[in-house]
PDB file of N, CA and C in Angstrom:
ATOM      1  N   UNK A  97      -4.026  45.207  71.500  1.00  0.00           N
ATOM      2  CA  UNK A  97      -3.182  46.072  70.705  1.00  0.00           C
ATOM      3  C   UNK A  97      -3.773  46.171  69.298  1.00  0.00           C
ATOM      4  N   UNK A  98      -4.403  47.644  68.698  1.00  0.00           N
ATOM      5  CA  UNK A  98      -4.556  47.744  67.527  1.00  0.00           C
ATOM      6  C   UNK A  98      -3.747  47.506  66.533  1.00  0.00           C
ATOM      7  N   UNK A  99      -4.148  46.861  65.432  1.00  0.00           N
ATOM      8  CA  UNK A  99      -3.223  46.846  64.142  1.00  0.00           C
ATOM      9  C   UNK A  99      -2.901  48.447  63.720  1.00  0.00           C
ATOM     10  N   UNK A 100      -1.862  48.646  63.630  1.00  0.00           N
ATOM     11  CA  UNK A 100      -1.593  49.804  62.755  1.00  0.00           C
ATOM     12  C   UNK A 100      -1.721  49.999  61.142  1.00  0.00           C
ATOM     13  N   UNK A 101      -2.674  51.032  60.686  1.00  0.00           N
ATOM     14  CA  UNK A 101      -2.951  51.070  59.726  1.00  0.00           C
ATOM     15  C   UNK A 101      -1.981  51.640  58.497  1.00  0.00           C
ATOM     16  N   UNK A 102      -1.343  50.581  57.525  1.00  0.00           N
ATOM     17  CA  UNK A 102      -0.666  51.520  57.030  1.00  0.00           C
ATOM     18  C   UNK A 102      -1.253  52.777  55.912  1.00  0.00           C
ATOM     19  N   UNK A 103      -0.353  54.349  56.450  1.00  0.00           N
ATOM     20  CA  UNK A 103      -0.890  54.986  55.456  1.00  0.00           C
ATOM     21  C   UNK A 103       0.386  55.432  54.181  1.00  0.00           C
ATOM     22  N   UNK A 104      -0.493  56.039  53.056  1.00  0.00           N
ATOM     23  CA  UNK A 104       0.514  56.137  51.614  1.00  0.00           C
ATOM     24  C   UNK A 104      -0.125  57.843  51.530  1.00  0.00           C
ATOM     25  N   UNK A 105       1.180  58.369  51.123  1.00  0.00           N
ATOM     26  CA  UNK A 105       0.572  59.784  50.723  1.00  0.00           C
ATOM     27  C   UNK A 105       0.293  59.873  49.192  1.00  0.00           C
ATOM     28  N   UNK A 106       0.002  60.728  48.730  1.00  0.00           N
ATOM     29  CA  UNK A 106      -0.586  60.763  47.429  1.00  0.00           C
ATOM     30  C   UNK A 106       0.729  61.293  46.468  1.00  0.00           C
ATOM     31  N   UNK A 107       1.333  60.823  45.579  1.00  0.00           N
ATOM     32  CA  UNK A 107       2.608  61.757  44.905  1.00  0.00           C
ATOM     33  C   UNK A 107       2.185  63.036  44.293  1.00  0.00           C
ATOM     34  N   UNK A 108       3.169  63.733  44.715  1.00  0.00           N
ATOM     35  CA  UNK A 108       2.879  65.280  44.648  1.00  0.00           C
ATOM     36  C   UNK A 108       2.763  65.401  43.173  1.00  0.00           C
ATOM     37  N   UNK A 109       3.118  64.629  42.123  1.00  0.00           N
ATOM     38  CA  UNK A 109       2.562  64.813  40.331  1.00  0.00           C
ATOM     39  C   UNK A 109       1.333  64.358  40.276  1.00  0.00           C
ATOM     40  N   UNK A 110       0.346  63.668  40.942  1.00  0.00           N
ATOM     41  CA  UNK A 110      -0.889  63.155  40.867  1.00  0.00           C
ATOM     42  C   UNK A 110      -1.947  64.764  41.333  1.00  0.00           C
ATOM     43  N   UNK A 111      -0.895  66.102  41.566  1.00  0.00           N
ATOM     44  CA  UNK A 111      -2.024  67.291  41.868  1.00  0.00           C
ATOM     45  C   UNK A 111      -1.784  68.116  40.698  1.00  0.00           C
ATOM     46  N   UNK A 112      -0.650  67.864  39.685  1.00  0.00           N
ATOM     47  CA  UNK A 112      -0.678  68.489  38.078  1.00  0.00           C
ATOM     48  C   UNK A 112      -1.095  68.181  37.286  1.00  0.00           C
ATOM     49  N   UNK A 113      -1.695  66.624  37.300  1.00  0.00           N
ATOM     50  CA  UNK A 113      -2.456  66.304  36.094  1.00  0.00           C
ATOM     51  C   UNK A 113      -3.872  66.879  35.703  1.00  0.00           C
ATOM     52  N   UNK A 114      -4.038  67.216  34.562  1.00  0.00           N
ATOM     53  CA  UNK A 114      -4.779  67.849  33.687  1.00  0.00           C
ATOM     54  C   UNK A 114      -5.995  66.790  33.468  1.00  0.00           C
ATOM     55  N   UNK A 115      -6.789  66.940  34.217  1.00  0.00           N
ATOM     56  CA  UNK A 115      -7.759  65.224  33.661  1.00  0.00           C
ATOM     57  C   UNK A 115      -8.519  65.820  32.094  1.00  0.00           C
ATOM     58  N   UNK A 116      -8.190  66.910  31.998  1.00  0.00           N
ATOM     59  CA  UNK A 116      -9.438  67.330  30.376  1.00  0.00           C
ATOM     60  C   UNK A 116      -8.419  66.632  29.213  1.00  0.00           C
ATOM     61  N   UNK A 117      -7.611  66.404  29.678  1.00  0.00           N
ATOM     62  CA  UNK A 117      -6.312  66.788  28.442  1.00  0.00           C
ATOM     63  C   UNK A 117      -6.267  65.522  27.945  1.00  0.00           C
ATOM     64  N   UNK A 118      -5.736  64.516  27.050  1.00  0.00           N
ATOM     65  CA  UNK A 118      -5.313  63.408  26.222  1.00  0.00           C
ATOM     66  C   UNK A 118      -4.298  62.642  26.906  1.00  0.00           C
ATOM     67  N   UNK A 119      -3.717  63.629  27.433  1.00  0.00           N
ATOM     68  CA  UNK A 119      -2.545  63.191  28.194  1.00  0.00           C
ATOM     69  C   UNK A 119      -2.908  62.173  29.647  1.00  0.00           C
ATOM     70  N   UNK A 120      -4.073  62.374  29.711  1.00  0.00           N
ATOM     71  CA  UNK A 120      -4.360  61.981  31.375  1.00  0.00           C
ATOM     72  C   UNK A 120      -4.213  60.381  32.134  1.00  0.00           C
ATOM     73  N   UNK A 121      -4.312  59.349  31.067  1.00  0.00           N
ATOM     74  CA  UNK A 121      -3.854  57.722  30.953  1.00  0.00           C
ATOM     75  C   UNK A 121      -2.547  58.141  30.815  1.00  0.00           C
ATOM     76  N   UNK A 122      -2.074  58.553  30.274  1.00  0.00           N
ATOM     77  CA  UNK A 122      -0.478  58.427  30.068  1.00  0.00           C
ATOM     78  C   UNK A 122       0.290  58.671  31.050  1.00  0.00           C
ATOM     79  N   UNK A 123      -0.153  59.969  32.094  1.00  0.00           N
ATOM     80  CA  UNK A 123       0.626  60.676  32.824  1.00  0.00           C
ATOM     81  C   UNK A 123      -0.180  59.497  34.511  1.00  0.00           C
ATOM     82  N   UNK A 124      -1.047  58.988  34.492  1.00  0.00           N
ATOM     83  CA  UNK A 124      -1.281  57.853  35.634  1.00  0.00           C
ATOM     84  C   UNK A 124      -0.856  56.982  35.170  1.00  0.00           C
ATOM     85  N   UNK A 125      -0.336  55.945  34.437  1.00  0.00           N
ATOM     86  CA  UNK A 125       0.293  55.060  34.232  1.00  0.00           C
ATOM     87  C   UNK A 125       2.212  55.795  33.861  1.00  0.00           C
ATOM     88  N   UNK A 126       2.656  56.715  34.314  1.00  0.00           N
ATOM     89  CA  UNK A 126       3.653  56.883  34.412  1.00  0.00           C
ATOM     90  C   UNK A 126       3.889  56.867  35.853  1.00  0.00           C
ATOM     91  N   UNK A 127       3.142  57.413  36.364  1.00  0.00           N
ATOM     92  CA  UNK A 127       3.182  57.432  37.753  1.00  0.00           C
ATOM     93  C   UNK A 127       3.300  56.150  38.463  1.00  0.00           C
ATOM     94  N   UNK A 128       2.097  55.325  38.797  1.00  0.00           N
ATOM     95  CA  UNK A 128       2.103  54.013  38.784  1.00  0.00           C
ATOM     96  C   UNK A 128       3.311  53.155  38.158  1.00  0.00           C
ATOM     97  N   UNK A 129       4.191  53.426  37.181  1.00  0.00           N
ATOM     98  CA  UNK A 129       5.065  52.511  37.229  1.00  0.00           C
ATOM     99  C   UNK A 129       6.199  52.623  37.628  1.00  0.00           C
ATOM    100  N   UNK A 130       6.273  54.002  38.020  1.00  0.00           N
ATOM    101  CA  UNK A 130       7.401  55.169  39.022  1.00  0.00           C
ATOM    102  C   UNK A 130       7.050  54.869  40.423  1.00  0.00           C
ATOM    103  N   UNK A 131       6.249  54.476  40.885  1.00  0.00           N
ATOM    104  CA  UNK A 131       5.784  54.132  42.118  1.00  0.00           C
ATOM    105  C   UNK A 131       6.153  52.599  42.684  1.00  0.00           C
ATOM    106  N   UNK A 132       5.850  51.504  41.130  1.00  0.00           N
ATOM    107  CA  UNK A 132       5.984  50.338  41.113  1.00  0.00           C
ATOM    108  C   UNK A 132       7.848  49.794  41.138  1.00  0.00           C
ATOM    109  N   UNK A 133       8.383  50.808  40.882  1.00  0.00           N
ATOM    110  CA  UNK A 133      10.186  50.855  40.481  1.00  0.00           C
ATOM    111  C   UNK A 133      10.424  51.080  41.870  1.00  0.00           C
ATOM    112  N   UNK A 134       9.757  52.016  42.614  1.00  0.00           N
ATOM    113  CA  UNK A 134      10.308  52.534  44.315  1.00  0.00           C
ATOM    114  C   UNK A 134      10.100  51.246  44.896  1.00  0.00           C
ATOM    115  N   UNK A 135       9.061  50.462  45.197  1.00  0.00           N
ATOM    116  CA  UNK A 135       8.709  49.646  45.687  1.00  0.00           C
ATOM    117  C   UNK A 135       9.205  48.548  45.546  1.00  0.00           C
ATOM    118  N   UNK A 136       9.525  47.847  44.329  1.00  0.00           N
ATOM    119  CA  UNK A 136      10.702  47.061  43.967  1.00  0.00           C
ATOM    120  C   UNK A 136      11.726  47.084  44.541  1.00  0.00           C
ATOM    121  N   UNK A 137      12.255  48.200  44.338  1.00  0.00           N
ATOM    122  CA  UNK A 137      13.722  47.968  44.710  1.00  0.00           C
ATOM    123  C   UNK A 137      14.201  48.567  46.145  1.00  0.00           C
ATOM    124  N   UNK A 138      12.987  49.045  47.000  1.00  0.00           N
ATOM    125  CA  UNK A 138      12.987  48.935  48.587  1.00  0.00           C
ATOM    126  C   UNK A 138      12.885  47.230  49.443  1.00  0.00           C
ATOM    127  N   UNK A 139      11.888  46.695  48.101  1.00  0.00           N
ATOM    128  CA  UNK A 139      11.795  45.598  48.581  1.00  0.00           C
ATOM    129  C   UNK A 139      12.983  44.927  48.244  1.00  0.00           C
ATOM    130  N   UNK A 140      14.078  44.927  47.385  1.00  0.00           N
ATOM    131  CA  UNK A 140      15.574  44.389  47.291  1.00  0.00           C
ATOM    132  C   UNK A 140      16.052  44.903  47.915  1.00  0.00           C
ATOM    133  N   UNK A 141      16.352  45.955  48.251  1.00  0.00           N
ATOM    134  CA  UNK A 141      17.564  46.562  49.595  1.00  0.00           C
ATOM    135  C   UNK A 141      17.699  46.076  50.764  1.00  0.00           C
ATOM    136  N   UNK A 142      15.831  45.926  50.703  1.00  0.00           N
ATOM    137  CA  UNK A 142      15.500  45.640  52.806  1.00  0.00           C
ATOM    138  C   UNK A 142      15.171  46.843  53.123  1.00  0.00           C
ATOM    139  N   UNK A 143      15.154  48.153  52.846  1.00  0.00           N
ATOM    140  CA  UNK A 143      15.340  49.165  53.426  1.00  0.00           C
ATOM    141  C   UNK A 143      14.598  50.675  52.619  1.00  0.00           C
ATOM    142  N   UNK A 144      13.524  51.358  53.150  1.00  0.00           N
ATOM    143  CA  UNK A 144      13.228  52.052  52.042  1.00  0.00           C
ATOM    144  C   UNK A 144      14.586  53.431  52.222  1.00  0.00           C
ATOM    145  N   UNK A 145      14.103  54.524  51.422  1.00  0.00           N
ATOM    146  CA  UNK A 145      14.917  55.486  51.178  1.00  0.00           C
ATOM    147  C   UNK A 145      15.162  55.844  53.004  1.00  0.00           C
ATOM    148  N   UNK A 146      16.348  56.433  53.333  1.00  0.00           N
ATOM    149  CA  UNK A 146      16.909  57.093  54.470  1.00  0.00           C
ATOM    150  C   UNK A 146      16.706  56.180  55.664  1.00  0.00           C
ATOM    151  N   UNK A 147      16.611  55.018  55.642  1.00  0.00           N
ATOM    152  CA  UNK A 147      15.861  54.085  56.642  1.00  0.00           C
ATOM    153  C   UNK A 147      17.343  53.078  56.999  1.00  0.00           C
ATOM    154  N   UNK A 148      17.308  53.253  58.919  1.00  0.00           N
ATOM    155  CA  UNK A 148      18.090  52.371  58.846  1.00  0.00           C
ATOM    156  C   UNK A 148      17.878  51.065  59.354  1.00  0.00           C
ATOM    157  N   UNK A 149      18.372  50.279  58.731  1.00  0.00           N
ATOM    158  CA  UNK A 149      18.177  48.609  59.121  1.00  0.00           C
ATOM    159  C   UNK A 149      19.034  47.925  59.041  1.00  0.00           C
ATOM    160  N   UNK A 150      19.511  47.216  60.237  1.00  0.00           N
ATOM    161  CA  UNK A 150      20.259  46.056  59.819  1.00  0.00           C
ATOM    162  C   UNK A 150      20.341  44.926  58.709  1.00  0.00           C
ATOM    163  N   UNK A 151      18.750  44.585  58.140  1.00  0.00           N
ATOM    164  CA  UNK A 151      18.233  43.738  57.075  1.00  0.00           C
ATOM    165  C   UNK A 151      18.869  44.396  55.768  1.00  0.00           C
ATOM    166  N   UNK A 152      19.443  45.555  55.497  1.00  0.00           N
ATOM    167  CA  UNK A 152      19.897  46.170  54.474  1.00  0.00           C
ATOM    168  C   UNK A 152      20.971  45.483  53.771  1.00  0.00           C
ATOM    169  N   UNK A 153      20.312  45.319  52.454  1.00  0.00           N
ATOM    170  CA  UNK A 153      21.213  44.436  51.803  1.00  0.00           C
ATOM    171  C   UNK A 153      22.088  45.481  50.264  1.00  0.00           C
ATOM    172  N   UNK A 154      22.132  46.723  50.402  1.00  0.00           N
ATOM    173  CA  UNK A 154      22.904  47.148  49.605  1.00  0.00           C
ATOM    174  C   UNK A 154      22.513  49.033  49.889  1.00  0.00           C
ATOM    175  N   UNK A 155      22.945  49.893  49.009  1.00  0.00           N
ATOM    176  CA  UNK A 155      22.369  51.057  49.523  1.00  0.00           C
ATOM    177  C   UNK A 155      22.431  51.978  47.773  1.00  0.00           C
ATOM    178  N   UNK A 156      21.040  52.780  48.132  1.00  0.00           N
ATOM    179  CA  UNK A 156      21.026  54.050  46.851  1.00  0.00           C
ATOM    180  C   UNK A 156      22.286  54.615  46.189  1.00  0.00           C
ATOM    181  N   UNK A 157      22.101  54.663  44.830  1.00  0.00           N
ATOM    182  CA  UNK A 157      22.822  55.273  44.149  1.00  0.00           C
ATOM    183  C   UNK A 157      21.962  56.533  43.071  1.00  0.00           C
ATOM    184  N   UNK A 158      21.307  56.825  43.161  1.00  0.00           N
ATOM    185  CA  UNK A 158      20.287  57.870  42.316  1.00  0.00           C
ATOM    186  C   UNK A 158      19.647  57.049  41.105  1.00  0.00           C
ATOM    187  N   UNK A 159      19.339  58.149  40.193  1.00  0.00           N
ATOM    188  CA  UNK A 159      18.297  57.114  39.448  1.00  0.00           C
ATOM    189  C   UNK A 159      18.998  57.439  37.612  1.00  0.00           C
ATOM    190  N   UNK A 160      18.075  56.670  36.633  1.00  0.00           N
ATOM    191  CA  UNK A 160      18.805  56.928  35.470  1.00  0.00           C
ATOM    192  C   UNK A 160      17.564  56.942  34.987  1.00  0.00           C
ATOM    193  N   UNK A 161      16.959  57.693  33.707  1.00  0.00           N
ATOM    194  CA  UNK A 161      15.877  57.669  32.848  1.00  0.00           C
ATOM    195  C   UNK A 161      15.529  56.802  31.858  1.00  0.00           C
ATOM    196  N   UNK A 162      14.651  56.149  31.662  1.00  0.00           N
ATOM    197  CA  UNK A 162      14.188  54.894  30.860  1.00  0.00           C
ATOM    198  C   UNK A 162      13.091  55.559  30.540  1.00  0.00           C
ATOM    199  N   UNK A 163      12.856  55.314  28.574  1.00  0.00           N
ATOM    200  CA  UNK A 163      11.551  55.905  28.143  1.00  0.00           C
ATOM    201  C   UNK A 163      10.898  54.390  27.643  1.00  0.00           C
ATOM    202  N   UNK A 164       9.812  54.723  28.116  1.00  0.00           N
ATOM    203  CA  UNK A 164       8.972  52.896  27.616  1.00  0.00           C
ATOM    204  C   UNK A 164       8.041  53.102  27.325  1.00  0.00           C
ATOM    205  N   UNK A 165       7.828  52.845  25.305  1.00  0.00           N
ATOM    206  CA  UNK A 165       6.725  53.153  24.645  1.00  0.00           C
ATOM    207  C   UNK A 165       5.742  52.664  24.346  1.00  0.00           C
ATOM    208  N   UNK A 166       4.444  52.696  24.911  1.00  0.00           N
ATOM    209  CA  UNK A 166       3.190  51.998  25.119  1.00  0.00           C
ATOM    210  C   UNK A 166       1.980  52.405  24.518  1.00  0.00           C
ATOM    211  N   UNK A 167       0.902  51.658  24.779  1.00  0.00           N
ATOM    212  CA  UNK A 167      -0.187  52.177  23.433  1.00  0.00           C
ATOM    213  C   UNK A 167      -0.406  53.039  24.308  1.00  0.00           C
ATOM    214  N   UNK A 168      -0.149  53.820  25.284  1.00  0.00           N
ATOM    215  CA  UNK A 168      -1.062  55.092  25.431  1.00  0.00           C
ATOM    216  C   UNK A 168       0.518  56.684  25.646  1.00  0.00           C
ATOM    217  N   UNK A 169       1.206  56.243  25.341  1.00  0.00           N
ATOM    218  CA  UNK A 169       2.282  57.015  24.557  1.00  0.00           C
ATOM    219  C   UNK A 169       3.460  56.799  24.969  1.00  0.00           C
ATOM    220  N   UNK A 170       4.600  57.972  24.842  1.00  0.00           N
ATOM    221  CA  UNK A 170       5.821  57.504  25.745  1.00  0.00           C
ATOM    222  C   UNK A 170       5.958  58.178  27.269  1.00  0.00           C
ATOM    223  N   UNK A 171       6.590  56.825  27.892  1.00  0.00           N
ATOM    224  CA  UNK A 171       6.627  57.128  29.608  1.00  0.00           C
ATOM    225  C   UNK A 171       8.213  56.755  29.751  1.00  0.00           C
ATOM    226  N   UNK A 172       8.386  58.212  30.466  1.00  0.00           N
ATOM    227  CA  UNK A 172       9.355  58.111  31.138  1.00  0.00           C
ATOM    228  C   UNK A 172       9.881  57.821  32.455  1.00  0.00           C
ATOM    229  N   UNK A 173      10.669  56.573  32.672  1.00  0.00           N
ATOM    230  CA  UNK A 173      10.333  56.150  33.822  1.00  0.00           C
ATOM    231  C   UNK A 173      11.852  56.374  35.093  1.00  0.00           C
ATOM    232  N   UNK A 174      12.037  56.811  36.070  1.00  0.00           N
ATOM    233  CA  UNK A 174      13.003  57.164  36.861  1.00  0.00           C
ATOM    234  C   UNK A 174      13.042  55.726  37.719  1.00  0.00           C
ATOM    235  N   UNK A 175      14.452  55.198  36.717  1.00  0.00           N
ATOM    236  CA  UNK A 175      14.869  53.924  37.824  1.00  0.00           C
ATOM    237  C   UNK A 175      16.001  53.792  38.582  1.00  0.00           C
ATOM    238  N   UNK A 176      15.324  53.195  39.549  1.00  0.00           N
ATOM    239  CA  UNK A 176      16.657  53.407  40.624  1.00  0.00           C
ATOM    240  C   UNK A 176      17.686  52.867  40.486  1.00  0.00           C
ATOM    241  N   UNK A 177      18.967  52.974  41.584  1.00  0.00           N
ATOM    242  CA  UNK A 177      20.063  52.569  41.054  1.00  0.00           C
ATOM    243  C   UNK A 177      20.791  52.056  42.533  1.00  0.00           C
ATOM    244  N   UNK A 178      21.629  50.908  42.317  1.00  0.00           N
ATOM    245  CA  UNK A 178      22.038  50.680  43.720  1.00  0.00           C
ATOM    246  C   UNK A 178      23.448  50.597  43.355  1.00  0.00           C
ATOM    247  N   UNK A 179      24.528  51.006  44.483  1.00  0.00           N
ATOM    248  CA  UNK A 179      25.422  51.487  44.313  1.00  0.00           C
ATOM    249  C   UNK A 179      26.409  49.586  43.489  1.00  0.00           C
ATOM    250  N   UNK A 180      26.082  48.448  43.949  1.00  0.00           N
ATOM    251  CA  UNK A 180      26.503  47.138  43.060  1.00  0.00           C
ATOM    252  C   UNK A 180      26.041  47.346  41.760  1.00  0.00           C
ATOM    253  N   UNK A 181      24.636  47.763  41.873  1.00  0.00           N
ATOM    254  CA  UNK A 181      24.324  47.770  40.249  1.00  0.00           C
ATOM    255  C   UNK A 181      23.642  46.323  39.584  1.00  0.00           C
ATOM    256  N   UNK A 182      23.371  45.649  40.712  1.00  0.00           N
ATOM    257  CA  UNK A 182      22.287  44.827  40.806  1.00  0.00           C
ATOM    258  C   UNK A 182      20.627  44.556  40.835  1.00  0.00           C
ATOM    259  N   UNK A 183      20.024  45.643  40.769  1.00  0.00           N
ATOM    260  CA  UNK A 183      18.910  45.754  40.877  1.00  0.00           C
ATOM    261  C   UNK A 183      18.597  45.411  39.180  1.00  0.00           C
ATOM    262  N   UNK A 184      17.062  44.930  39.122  1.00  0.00           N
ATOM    263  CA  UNK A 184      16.603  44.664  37.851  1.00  0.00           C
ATOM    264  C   UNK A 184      15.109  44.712  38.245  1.00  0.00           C
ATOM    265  N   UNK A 185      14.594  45.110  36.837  1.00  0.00           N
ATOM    266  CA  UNK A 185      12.726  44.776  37.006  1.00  0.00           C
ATOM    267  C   UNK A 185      12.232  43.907  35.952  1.00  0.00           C
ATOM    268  N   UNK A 186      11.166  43.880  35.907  1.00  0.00           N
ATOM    269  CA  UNK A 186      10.459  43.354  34.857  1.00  0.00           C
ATOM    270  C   UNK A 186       9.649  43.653  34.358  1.00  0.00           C
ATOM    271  N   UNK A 187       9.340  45.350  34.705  1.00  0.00           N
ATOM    272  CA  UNK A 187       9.107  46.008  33.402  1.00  0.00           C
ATOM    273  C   UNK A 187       9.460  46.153  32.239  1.00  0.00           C
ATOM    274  N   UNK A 188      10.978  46.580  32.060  1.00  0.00           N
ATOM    275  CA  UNK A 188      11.704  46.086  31.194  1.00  0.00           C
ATOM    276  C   UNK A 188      12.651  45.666  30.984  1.00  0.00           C
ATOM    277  N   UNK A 189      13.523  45.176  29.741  1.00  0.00           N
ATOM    278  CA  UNK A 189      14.752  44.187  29.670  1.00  0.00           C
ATOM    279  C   UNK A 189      16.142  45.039  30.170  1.00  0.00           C
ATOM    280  N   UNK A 190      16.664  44.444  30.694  1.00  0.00           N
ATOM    281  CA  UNK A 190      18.106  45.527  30.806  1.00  0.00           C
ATOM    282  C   UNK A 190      18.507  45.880  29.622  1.00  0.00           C
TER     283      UNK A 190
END
């Protein structure tokens, strides 16, 4: 039995970035930490988005906007939300 390979699609904002522009570190490290927030807090649920599992330990509530200002400018970051209101990262402080 082959291992199954896992695959990742590419996020559909990684085909608007402008690589000539100033902006271009800023707008991949927004991404990447928008990516790093999904992953987090699939890995707290048990369960990614629309997925059902018994292992599910709470369920989506939408997301709220966090701007986090870094030497390569400000990023706005879409964090998720679980309907307890328990989720946390360590990107940044609550």
């Amino acid at each position: 039995m082959a291992a199954k390979a896992k695959t990742t699609q590419m996020p559909a904002a990684l085909a608007g970035i402008d690589v000539s522009g100033g902006d271009f570190i800023r707008s991949i490290v927004e991404i990447v930490l928008n990516e790093v927030l999904e992953v987090q807090f699939a890995e707290q649920l048990g369960a990614a988005p629309y997925e059902r599992s018994p292992e599910r330990r709470g369920y989506r509530a939408g997301y709220y906007r966090r701007t986090l200002v870094t030497r390569v400018g400000k990023i706005v970051l879409r964090v998720p939300r679980d309907r307890a209101g328990i989720f946390s990262t360590e990107i940044f402080e609550r």
